[in-house]
PDB file of C-alpha atoms in Angstrom:
ATOM      1  CA  UNK R   1      -7.461 -65.120 -51.522  1.00  0.00           C
ATOM      2  CA  UNK R   2      -4.655 -67.397 -50.461  1.00  0.00           C
ATOM      3  CA  UNK R   3      -1.913 -66.387 -48.042  1.00  0.00           C
ATOM      4  CA  UNK R   4       0.571 -66.317 -50.932  1.00  0.00           C
ATOM      5  CA  UNK R   5      -1.661 -64.034 -53.018  1.00  0.00           C
ATOM      6  CA  UNK R   6      -2.208 -61.727 -50.052  1.00  0.00           C
ATOM      7  CA  UNK R   7       1.519 -61.528 -49.362  1.00  0.00           C
ATOM      8  CA  UNK R   8       2.223 -60.838 -53.039  1.00  0.00           C
ATOM      9  CA  UNK R   9      -0.336 -58.019 -53.089  1.00  0.00           C
ATOM     10  CA  UNK R  10       1.067 -56.532 -49.885  1.00  0.00           C
ATOM     11  CA  UNK R  11       4.587 -56.582 -51.333  1.00  0.00           C
ATOM     12  CA  UNK R  12       3.337 -54.846 -54.484  1.00  0.00           C
ATOM     13  CA  UNK R  13       1.660 -52.182 -52.333  1.00  0.00           C
ATOM     14  CA  UNK R  14       4.890 -51.681 -50.366  1.00  0.00           C
ATOM     15  CA  UNK R  15       6.832 -51.365 -53.627  1.00  0.00           C
ATOM     16  CA  UNK R  16       4.456 -48.632 -54.840  1.00  0.00           C
ATOM     17  CA  UNK R  17       4.777 -46.778 -51.523  1.00  0.00           C
ATOM     18  CA  UNK R  18       8.591 -46.969 -51.663  1.00  0.00           C
ATOM     19  CA  UNK R  19       8.523 -45.607 -55.207  1.00  0.00           C
ATOM     20  CA  UNK R  20       6.282 -42.739 -54.052  1.00  0.00           C
ATOM     21  CA  UNK R  21       8.609 -41.972 -51.143  1.00  0.00           C
ATOM     22  CA  UNK R  22      11.619 -41.959 -53.476  1.00  0.00           C
ATOM     23  CA  UNK R  23       9.854 -39.558 -55.817  1.00  0.00           C
ATOM     24  CA  UNK R  24       8.883 -37.356 -52.890  1.00  0.00           C
ATOM     25  CA  UNK R  25      12.483 -37.239 -51.635  1.00  0.00           C
ATOM     26  CA  UNK R  26      13.758 -36.325 -55.099  1.00  0.00           C
ATOM     27  CA  UNK R  27      11.165 -33.554 -55.452  1.00  0.00           C
ATOM     28  CA  UNK R  28      12.057 -32.144 -52.043  1.00  0.00           C
ATOM     29  CA  UNK R  29      15.775 -32.328 -52.840  1.00  0.00           C
ATOM     30  CA  UNK R  30      15.271 -30.407 -56.096  1.00  0.00           C
ATOM     31  CA  UNK R  31      13.027 -27.800 -54.480  1.00  0.00           C
ATOM     32  CA  UNK R  32      10.570 -25.808 -56.523  1.00  0.00           C
ATOM     33  CA  UNK R  33       7.057 -24.499 -56.081  1.00  0.00           C
ATOM     34  CA  UNK R  34       5.103 -27.420 -57.504  1.00  0.00           C
ATOM     35  CA  UNK R  35       2.713 -29.241 -55.162  1.00  0.00           C
ATOM     36  CA  UNK R  36       4.940 -32.193 -54.293  1.00  0.00           C
ATOM     37  CA  UNK R  37       2.316 -34.626 -53.038  1.00  0.00           C
ATOM     38  CA  UNK R  38       0.026 -34.234 -56.044  1.00  0.00           C
ATOM     39  CA  UNK R  39       2.984 -34.653 -58.362  1.00  0.00           C
ATOM     40  CA  UNK R  40       4.565 -37.723 -56.770  1.00  0.00           C
ATOM     41  CA  UNK R  41       2.008 -39.832 -54.958  1.00  0.00           C
ATOM     42  CA  UNK R  42       0.451 -42.660 -56.957  1.00  0.00           C
ATOM     43  CA  UNK R  43      -3.288 -42.906 -57.298  1.00  0.00           C
ATOM     44  CA  UNK R  44      -4.789 -44.419 -54.167  1.00  0.00           C
ATOM     45  CA  UNK R  45      -6.858 -47.463 -55.183  1.00  0.00           C
ATOM     46  CA  UNK R  46      -9.510 -46.643 -52.584  1.00  0.00           C
ATOM     47  CA  UNK R  47      -9.860 -43.090 -53.849  1.00  0.00           C
ATOM     48  CA  UNK R  48     -10.058 -44.338 -57.434  1.00  0.00           C
ATOM     49  CA  UNK R  49     -12.802 -46.825 -56.494  1.00  0.00           C
ATOM     50  CA  UNK R  50     -14.695 -44.060 -54.677  1.00  0.00           C
ATOM     51  CA  UNK R  51     -14.515 -41.827 -57.767  1.00  0.00           C
ATOM     52  CA  UNK R  52     -15.754 -44.626 -60.017  1.00  0.00           C
ATOM     53  CA  UNK R  53     -18.650 -45.402 -57.672  1.00  0.00           C
ATOM     54  CA  UNK R  54     -19.637 -41.746 -57.380  1.00  0.00           C
ATOM     55  CA  UNK R  55     -19.556 -41.334 -61.156  1.00  0.00           C
ATOM     56  CA  UNK R  56     -21.727 -44.420 -61.586  1.00  0.00           C
ATOM     57  CA  UNK R  57     -24.247 -43.207 -58.991  1.00  0.00           C
ATOM     58  CA  UNK R  58     -24.391 -39.761 -60.593  1.00  0.00           C
ATOM     59  CA  UNK R  59     -24.932 -41.313 -64.021  1.00  0.00           C
ATOM     60  CA  UNK R  60     -27.795 -43.501 -62.765  1.00  0.00           C
ATOM     61  CA  UNK R  61     -29.430 -40.534 -61.057  1.00  0.00           C
ATOM     62  CA  UNK R  62     -28.999 -38.454 -64.215  1.00  0.00           C
ATOM     63  CA  UNK R  63     -30.627 -41.154 -66.368  1.00  0.00           C
ATOM     64  CA  UNK R  64     -33.548 -41.565 -63.972  1.00  0.00           C
ATOM     65  CA  UNK R  65     -34.057 -37.819 -63.614  1.00  0.00           C
ATOM     66  CA  UNK R  66     -36.777 -37.684 -66.260  1.00  0.00           C
ATOM     67  CA  UNK R  67     -38.598 -40.763 -64.986  1.00  0.00           C
ATOM     68  CA  UNK R  68     -38.659 -39.637 -61.349  1.00  0.00           C
ATOM     69  CA  UNK R  69     -39.074 -35.935 -60.722  1.00  0.00           C
ATOM     70  CA  UNK R  70     -37.949 -36.160 -57.124  1.00  0.00           C
ATOM     71  CA  UNK R  71     -36.394 -33.170 -55.388  1.00  0.00           C
ATOM     72  CA  UNK R  72     -34.641 -35.558 -53.004  1.00  0.00           C
ATOM     73  CA  UNK R  73     -32.966 -37.454 -55.853  1.00  0.00           C
ATOM     74  CA  UNK R  74     -31.951 -34.172 -57.462  1.00  0.00           C
ATOM     75  CA  UNK R  75     -30.444 -32.965 -54.190  1.00  0.00           C
ATOM     76  CA  UNK R  76     -28.614 -36.272 -53.764  1.00  0.00           C
ATOM     77  CA  UNK R  77     -27.226 -36.069 -57.300  1.00  0.00           C
ATOM     78  CA  UNK R  78     -25.978 -32.534 -56.717  1.00  0.00           C
ATOM     79  CA  UNK R  79     -24.409 -33.519 -53.408  1.00  0.00           C
ATOM     80  CA  UNK R  80     -22.599 -36.451 -55.043  1.00  0.00           C
ATOM     81  CA  UNK R  81     -21.295 -34.134 -57.760  1.00  0.00           C
ATOM     82  CA  UNK R  82     -19.963 -31.761 -55.089  1.00  0.00           C
ATOM     83  CA  UNK R  83     -18.220 -34.591 -53.235  1.00  0.00           C
ATOM     84  CA  UNK R  84     -16.706 -35.868 -56.467  1.00  0.00           C
ATOM     85  CA  UNK R  85     -15.397 -32.385 -57.263  1.00  0.00           C
ATOM     86  CA  UNK R  86     -13.841 -32.123 -53.789  1.00  0.00           C
ATOM     87  CA  UNK R  87     -11.925 -35.396 -54.023  1.00  0.00           C
ATOM     88  CA  UNK R  88     -10.864 -35.010 -57.661  1.00  0.00           C
TER      89      UNK R  88
END
């Protein structure tokens, strides 16, 4: 990645954060009982990537469940499902 591309990406990230902050301020100004952060904050790219990776790992473990009857793999699959549910 070139310096220009990195700077462009950083500026885009800053723009998204400013938009989120503006939305948050508007929600707080209006009041209400809705969970403000869940309503206003854009999807974090790291969290989205984590969800995608967890879903992929769970799918692979699910597909291999019949081929390998391992209690450890089953426990790992269940643990990944729990983590995915927590961050969703």
